[in-house]
Amino acid sequence: MVQYAKFEIESTYGTDPNTSPKGYEILNESLKLNPGHKFIRSSADQRIQNAKVEVGQITQGKVTSLIRPDMQLGFWLKCLFGKNPVTTTLEVGRYQHVFTHADDPAIAWPSMAMRIGVNNLTERRYPGLLVDSADFYVSDGAELGADWNLIGRPYTAAAIGTAGTYGSQKFYTMPNLTTFQLAAVTYAIRMLSISIKNNMNKAAFENGNRGLARGEFGELEVVGEIGLRYTTQAVLDDFLAETPRKLTATFVGPTLLAGTYQLKFEIDQCSLEADNVHFDEQKQIIQSVPFTAYKNGSNPLVQATLIDAIASYA
């Protein structure tokens, strides 16, 4: 049974380049196209729907994947952050890519075309996909996962194709989270989730086309949650004192030449919500700490740093 996903970055919004699509390993997807029409009741017959009216069409849904160090994650981060990263050559074959959010409404927001093959029958071809938001999460005994919430133009159906190639390195897991810090203080945590929301305009329709005209970003939101054993009062004290903390989470993967694969998230300032430490009989006390990011200076609100073998994500 052939089931696969492939993607390619578009140079023109809504136009599938179909030159060298890259394989993308997914667990599940829920991309759905709205019907594209509505029914109305006019004065000719007020009880019965008697007119069918075309409306704008939009694809919406989620693609879920686990993160491998060599899966070319930078293309997806580029579509999440809205611009090319700043890339540094650490050595030939090992590169560092730093992603920060675009905030210029005049730029062309990066988009991708995606092809999903289903059950040996159909290949659904989605052009103009935009990353509306992404949720990253990891917990004890589990892999680092990502939910990519996408919007885009209507898809077309074609004959089944062939799968692309995927990364071969093992998935990032909780043991790969070698560093977790709040304000340079290291904590041992049980769970971490980070949600980055672009709030893309889902009504960017213009004359001449029923699909989205382009990617238009909205308000940027970054929220998340930390789960840690209650062995210190420090995080609770930060909440009570309303003290913001910088969050740093670094995943270190396998060896790559003279270094390692890495994925790091940095959030400039987190407002912690830690007033929820309770006990239940003699069970271990795990402190759940939701947080909201906000900016109070010139540093980026959120930043992702990727180290891998890809020379450029431009």
PDB file of N, CA and C in Angstrom, residues 69 90-91 94-95 172 250-263 306-309:
ATOM      1  N   PRO A  69      16.809  14.380  13.003  1.00  0.00           N
ATOM      2  CA  PRO A  69      17.850  15.401  12.815  1.00  0.00           C
ATOM      3  C   PRO A  69      18.152  15.713  11.355  1.00  0.00           C
ATOM      4  N   LEU A  90      29.764  26.064   9.749  1.00  0.00           N
ATOM      5  CA  LEU A  90      30.615  25.642  10.870  1.00  0.00           C
ATOM      6  C   LEU A  90      31.811  24.864  10.362  1.00  0.00           C
ATOM      7  N   GLU A  91      31.589  24.081   9.356  1.00  0.00           N
ATOM      8  CA  GLU A  91      32.611  23.388   8.574  1.00  0.00           C
ATOM      9  C   GLU A  91      31.895  22.865   7.344  1.00  0.00           C
ATOM     10  N   ARG A  94      28.562  20.857   7.612  1.00  0.00           N
ATOM     11  CA  ARG A  94      27.844  21.110   8.877  1.00  0.00           C
ATOM     12  C   ARG A  94      27.546  22.603   8.958  1.00  0.00           C
ATOM     13  N   TYR A  95      26.240  22.930   9.059  1.00  0.00           N
ATOM     14  CA  TYR A  95      25.820  24.324   8.944  1.00  0.00           C
ATOM     15  C   TYR A  95      24.839  24.676  10.058  1.00  0.00           C
ATOM     16  N   TYR A 172      14.514  12.556  17.361  1.00  0.00           N
ATOM     17  CA  TYR A 172      14.821  13.210  18.638  1.00  0.00           C
ATOM     18  C   TYR A 172      13.836  12.692  19.691  1.00  0.00           C
ATOM     19  N   THR A 250      17.426  22.771  24.227  1.00  0.00           N
ATOM     20  CA  THR A 250      18.372  22.316  23.209  1.00  0.00           C
ATOM     21  C   THR A 250      18.329  20.802  23.077  1.00  0.00           C
ATOM     22  N   PHE A 251      18.032  20.344  21.871  1.00  0.00           N
ATOM     23  CA  PHE A 251      18.082  18.920  21.541  1.00  0.00           C
ATOM     24  C   PHE A 251      19.389  18.649  20.806  1.00  0.00           C
ATOM     25  N   VAL A 252      20.149  17.688  21.284  1.00  0.00           N
ATOM     26  CA  VAL A 252      21.426  17.325  20.672  1.00  0.00           C
ATOM     27  C   VAL A 252      21.301  15.930  20.083  1.00  0.00           C
ATOM     28  N   GLY A 253      21.565  15.824  18.794  1.00  0.00           N
ATOM     29  CA  GLY A 253      21.424  14.560  18.090  1.00  0.00           C
ATOM     30  C   GLY A 253      22.744  13.849  17.908  1.00  0.00           C
ATOM     31  N   PRO A 254      22.805  12.974  16.919  1.00  0.00           N
ATOM     32  CA  PRO A 254      24.014  12.190  16.686  1.00  0.00           C
ATOM     33  C   PRO A 254      25.154  13.035  16.124  1.00  0.00           C
ATOM     34  N   THR A 255      26.298  12.403  16.032  1.00  0.00           N
ATOM     35  CA  THR A 255      27.500  13.080  15.529  1.00  0.00           C
ATOM     36  C   THR A 255      27.325  13.493  14.076  1.00  0.00           C
ATOM     37  N   LEU A 256      27.771  14.689  13.782  1.00  0.00           N
ATOM     38  CA  LEU A 256      27.808  15.201  12.412  1.00  0.00           C
ATOM     39  C   LEU A 256      29.184  15.810  12.198  1.00  0.00           C
ATOM     40  N   LEU A 257      30.048  15.114  11.498  1.00  0.00           N
ATOM     41  CA  LEU A 257      31.431  15.532  11.290  1.00  0.00           C
ATOM     42  C   LEU A 257      32.097  15.829  12.631  1.00  0.00           C
ATOM     43  N   ALA A 258      32.586  17.072  12.821  1.00  0.00           N
ATOM     44  CA  ALA A 258      33.279  17.395  14.075  1.00  0.00           C
ATOM     45  C   ALA A 258      32.342  17.861  15.175  1.00  0.00           C
ATOM     46  N   GLY A 259      31.037  17.860  14.906  1.00  0.00           N
ATOM     47  CA  GLY A 259      30.065  18.307  15.902  1.00  0.00           C
ATOM     48  C   GLY A 259      28.892  17.358  15.976  1.00  0.00           C
ATOM     49  N   THR A 260      27.700  17.921  16.174  1.00  0.00           N
ATOM     50  CA  THR A 260      26.475  17.128  16.289  1.00  0.00           C
ATOM     51  C   THR A 260      25.334  17.845  15.582  1.00  0.00           C
ATOM     52  N   TYR A 261      24.309  17.077  15.245  1.00  0.00           N
ATOM     53  CA  TYR A 261      23.038  17.681  14.858  1.00  0.00           C
ATOM     54  C   TYR A 261      22.435  18.346  16.097  1.00  0.00           C
ATOM     55  N   GLN A 262      21.772  19.487  15.897  1.00  0.00           N
ATOM     56  CA  GLN A 262      21.137  20.153  17.037  1.00  0.00           C
ATOM     57  C   GLN A 262      19.878  20.893  16.594  1.00  0.00           C
ATOM     58  N   LEU A 263      18.971  21.027  17.537  1.00  0.00           N
ATOM     59  CA  LEU A 263      17.779  21.863  17.361  1.00  0.00           C
ATOM     60  C   LEU A 263      17.549  22.593  18.674  1.00  0.00           C
ATOM     61  N   LEU A 306      18.985  25.592  14.060  1.00  0.00           N
ATOM     62  CA  LEU A 306      19.096  24.243  13.529  1.00  0.00           C
ATOM     63  C   LEU A 306      20.518  24.012  13.041  1.00  0.00           C
ATOM     64  N   ILE A 307      21.123  22.911  13.433  1.00  0.00           N
ATOM     65  CA  ILE A 307      22.428  22.505  12.918  1.00  0.00           C
ATOM     66  C   ILE A 307      22.241  21.176  12.205  1.00  0.00           C
ATOM     67  N   ASP A 308      22.547  21.170  10.900  1.00  0.00           N
ATOM     68  CA  ASP A 308      22.425  19.942  10.125  1.00  0.00           C
ATOM     69  C   ASP A 308      23.373  19.997   8.939  1.00  0.00           C
ATOM     70  N   ALA A 309      23.155  19.129   7.957  1.00  0.00           N
ATOM     71  CA  ALA A 309      24.081  19.003   6.842  1.00  0.00           C
ATOM     72  C   ALA A 309      23.620  19.758   5.594  1.00  0.00           C
TER      73      ALA A 309
END
